[in-house]
Coordinates of C-alpha atoms in Angstrom, one line a residue:
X1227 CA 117.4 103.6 64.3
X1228 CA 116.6 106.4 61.8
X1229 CA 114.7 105.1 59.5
X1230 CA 111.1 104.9 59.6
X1231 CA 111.2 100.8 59.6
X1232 CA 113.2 101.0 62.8
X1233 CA 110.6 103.5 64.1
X1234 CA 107.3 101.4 63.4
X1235 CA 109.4 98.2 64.7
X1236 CA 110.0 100.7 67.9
X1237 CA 106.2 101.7 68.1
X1238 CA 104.6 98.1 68.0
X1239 CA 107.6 97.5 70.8
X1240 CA 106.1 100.6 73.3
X1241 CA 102.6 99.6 72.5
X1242 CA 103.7 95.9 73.7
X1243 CA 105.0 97.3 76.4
X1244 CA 102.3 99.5 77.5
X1245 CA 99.5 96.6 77.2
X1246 CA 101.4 95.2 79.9
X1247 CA 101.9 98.2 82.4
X1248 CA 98.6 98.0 82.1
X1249 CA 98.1 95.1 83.5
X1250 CA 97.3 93.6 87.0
X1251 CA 100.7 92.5 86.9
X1252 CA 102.9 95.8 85.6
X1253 CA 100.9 97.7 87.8
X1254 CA 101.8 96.1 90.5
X1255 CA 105.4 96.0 90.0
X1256 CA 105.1 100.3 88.7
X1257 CA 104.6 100.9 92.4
X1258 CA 107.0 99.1 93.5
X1259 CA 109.8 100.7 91.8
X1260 CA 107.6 104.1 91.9
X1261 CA 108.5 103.5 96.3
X1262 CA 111.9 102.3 95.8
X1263 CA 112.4 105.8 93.4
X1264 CA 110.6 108.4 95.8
X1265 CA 113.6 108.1 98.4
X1266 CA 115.9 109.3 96.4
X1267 CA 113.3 111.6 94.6
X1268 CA 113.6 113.6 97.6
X1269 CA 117.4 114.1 97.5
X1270 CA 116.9 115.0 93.4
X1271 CA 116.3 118.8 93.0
X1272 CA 116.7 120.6 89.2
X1273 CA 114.8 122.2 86.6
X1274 CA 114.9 119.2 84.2
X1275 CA 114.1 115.4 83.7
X1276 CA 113.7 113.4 81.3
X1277 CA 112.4 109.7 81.4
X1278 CA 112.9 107.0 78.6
X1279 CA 109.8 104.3 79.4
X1280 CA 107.2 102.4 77.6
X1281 CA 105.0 102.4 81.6
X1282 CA 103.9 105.5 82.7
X1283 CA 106.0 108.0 84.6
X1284 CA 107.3 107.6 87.5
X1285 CA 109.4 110.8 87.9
X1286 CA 106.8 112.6 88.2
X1287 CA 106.9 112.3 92.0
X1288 CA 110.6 114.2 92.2
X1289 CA 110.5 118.0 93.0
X1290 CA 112.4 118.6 89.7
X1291 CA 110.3 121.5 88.1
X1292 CA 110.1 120.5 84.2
X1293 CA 109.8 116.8 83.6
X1294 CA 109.7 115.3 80.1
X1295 CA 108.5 111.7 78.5
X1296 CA 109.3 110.2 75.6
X1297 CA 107.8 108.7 72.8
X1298 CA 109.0 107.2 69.9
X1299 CA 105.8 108.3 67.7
X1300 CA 104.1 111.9 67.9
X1301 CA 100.7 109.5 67.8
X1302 CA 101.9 107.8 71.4
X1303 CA 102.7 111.4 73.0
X1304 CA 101.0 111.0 76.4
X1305 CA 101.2 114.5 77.4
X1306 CA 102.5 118.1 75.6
X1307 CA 105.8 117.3 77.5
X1308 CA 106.8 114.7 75.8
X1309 CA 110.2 114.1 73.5
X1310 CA 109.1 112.2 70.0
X1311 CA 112.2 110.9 68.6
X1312 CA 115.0 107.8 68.4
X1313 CA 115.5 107.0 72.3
X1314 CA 119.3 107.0 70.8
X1315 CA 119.2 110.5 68.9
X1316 CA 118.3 112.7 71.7
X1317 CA 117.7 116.3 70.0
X1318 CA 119.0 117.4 73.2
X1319 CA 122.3 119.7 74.2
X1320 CA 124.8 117.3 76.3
X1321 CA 124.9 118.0 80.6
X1322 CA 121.5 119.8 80.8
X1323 CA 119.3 117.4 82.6
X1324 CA 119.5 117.1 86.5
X1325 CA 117.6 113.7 86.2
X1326 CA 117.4 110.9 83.5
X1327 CA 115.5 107.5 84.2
X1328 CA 115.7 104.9 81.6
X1329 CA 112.7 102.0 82.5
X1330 CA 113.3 98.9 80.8
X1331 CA 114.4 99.7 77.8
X1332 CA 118.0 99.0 77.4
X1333 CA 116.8 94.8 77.3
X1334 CA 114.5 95.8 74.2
X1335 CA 115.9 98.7 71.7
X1336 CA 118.0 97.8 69.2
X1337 CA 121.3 99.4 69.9
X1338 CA 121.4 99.7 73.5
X1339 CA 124.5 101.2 73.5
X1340 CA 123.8 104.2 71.8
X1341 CA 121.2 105.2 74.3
X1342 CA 123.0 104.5 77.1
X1343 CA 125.3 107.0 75.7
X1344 CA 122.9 109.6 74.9
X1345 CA 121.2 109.2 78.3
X1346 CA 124.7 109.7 80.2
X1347 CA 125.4 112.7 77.5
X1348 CA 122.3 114.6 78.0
X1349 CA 122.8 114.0 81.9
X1350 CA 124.3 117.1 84.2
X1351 CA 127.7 116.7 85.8
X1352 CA 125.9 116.9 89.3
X1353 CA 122.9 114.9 87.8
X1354 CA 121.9 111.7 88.5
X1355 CA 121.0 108.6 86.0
X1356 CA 118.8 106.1 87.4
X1357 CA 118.3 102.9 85.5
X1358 CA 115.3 100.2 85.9
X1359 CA 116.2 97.1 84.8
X1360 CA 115.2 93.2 85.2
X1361 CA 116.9 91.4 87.5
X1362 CA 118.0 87.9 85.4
X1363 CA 118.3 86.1 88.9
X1364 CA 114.6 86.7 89.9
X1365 CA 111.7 84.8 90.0
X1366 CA 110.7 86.0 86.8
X1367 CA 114.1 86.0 85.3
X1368 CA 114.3 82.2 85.9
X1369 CA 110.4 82.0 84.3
X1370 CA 111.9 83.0 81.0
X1371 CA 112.8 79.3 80.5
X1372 CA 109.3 78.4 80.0
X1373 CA 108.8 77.7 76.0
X1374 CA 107.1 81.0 74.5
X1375 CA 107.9 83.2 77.0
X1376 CA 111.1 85.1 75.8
X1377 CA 108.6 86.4 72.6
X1378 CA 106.3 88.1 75.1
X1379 CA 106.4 91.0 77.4
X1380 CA 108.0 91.5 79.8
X1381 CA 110.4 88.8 79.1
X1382 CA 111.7 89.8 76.0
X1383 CA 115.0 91.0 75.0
X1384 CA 118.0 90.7 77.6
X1385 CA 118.1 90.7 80.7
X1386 CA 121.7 91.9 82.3
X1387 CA 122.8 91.6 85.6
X1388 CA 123.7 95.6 87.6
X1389 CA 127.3 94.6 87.4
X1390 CA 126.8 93.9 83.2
X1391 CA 125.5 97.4 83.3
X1392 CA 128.2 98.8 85.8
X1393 CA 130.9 97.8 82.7
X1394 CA 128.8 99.4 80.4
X1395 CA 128.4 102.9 82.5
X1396 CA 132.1 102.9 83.2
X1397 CA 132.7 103.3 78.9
X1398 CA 130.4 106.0 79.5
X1399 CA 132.3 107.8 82.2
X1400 CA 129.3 107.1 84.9
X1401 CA 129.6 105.1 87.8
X1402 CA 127.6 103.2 90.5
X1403 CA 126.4 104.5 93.4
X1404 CA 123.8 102.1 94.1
X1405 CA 121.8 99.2 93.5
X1406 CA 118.4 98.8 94.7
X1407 CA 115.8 95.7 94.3
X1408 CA 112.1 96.1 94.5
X1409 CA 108.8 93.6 93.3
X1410 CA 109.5 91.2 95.8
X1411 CA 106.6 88.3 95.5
X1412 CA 106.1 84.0 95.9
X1413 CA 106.5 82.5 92.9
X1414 CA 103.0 82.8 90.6
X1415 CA 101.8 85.4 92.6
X1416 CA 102.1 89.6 92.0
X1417 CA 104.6 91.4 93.5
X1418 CA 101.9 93.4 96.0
X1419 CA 102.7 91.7 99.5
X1420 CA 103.4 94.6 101.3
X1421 CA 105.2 92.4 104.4
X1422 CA 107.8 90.8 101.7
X1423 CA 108.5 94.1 99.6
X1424 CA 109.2 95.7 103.3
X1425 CA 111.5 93.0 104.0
X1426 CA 112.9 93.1 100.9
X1427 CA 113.4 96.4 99.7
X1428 CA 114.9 96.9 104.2
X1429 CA 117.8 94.3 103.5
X1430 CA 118.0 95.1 99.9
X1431 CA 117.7 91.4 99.1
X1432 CA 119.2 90.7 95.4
X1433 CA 115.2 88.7 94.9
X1434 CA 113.3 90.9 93.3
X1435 CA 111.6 90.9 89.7
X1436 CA 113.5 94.5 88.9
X1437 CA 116.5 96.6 90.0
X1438 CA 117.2 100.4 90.3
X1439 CA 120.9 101.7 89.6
X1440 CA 121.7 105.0 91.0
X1441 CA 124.8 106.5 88.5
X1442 CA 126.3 109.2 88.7
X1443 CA 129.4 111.5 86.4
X1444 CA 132.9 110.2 87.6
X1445 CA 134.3 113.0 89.6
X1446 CA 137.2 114.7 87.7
X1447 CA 139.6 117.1 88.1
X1448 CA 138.6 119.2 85.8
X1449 CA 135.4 119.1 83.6
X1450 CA 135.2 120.6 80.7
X1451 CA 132.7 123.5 80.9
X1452 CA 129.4 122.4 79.2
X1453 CA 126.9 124.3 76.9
X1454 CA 123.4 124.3 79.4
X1455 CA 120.0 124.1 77.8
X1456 CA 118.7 127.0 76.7
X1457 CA 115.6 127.4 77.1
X1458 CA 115.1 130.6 75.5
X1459 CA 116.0 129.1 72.3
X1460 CA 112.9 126.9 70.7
X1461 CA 114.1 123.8 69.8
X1462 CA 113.0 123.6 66.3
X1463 CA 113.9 123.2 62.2
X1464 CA 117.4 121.7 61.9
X1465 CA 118.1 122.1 65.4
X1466 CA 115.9 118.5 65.8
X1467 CA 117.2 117.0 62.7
X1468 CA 114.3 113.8 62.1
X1469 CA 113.2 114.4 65.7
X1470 CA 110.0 116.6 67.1
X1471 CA 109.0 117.2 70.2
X1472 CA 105.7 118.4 71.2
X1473 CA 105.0 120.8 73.6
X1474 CA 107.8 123.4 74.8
X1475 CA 110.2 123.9 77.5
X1476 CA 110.4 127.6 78.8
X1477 CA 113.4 129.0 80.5
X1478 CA 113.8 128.5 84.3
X1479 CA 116.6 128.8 86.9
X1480 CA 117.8 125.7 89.3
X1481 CA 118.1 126.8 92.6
X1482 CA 121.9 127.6 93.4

């Protein structure tokens, strides 16, 4: 995804996709998934994040000190903090992130694969990768079948099922910990009934529009010592290859 077609193609995508975070509808499903993350928010501790999303961020919330966006443009940027490159060329060193969050964007990109690699790489052995996807069983999973709809957002691309993306995480050396649903609603209405996202989201019902995987390293034996981020270092010239990044990371130390 290096070359600059892939990169416009990639742009008109996030815009797509932010048109409809914006919307009555993505909103109400942001803070749905926002409550189903801020549990385990409060278990999350570490001096970096990073989140791959077209929606606005929803990591924000954690009590992780530095927490970075992405964007595949340095136009899009939404804030200095912000990562501008291929979500599958991370210009990043590998086990130096405490938290990654990939929104819905393993059913769009191109080579989902690839990021799902560079997410797990750039992850930290006692790190945690948390993964929004939709839920093909849903409501609005089933609603795909309606004629046009697969050519709009959100329900383009391919939907996979948690235990798809369990197979695909165990190539990777991560596993499961947990699966959580959230944007529980009737049919045709918005997923903003507080009573049936309660329920829901209490029995962990496999209804709901989206889903949340909680991954984690495989424990080893022994791991190989990794190089950690330095943040003294400014990650610029070759170090980034075609990437950028605006704004800049300064060095800080995770509580031991």
């Amino acid at each position: 995804m290096s070359n600059s077609r892939d990169l416009h193609g990639l742009a008109r995508l996030v815009r797509d996709g932010r048109r409809y975070w914006s919307s009555p509808a993505g909103q109400a499903l942001w803070r749905a998934e926002r409550a189903c993350l801020g549990p385990v928010c409060e278990r999350l501790f570490g001096g970096h994040s990073l989140e791959l999303a077209m929606a606005p961020m929803l990591s924000e919330i954690c009590p992780i000190r530095h927490a970075l966006g992405w964007s595949p443009t340095r136009e899009m940027a939404a804030h200095e903090s912000t990562l501008v490159c291929p979500p599958d060329a991370l210009p990043l060193p590998d086990d130096c992130l405490s938290l990654v969050v990939v929104h819905h964007l393993l059913e769009v990109v191109p080579d989902p694969h690839h990021m799902l690699q560079e997410a797990a790489r750039v992850t930290a052995d006692d790190g945690r990768l948390i993964i929004f996807g939709w839920y093909p069983l849903s409501a609005g999973g089933l609603s795909r079948a309606w004629p046009g709809r697969r050519r709009l957002m959100p329900w383009r691309g391919h939907w996979r099922t948690p235990g798809r993306l369990g197979d695909w995480l165990a190539f990777v050396d991560f596993e499961i910990d947990r699966v959580d649903y959230c944007g529980f609603h009737l049919p045709g209405s918005l997923p903003r009934n507080t009573m049936l996202e309660t329920l829901g989201r209490r029995h962990n019902l496999p209804l709901g529009d989206s889903y949340m995987i909680h991954a984690r390293r495989r424990t080893q034996l022994a791991q190989p010592q990794r190089p950690r981020l330095d943040l003294a270092s400014p990650l610029v010239g070759p170090t980034l290859g075609s990437a950028t990044r605006v704004g800049s990371l300064r060095e800080e130390e995770s509580p031991r």
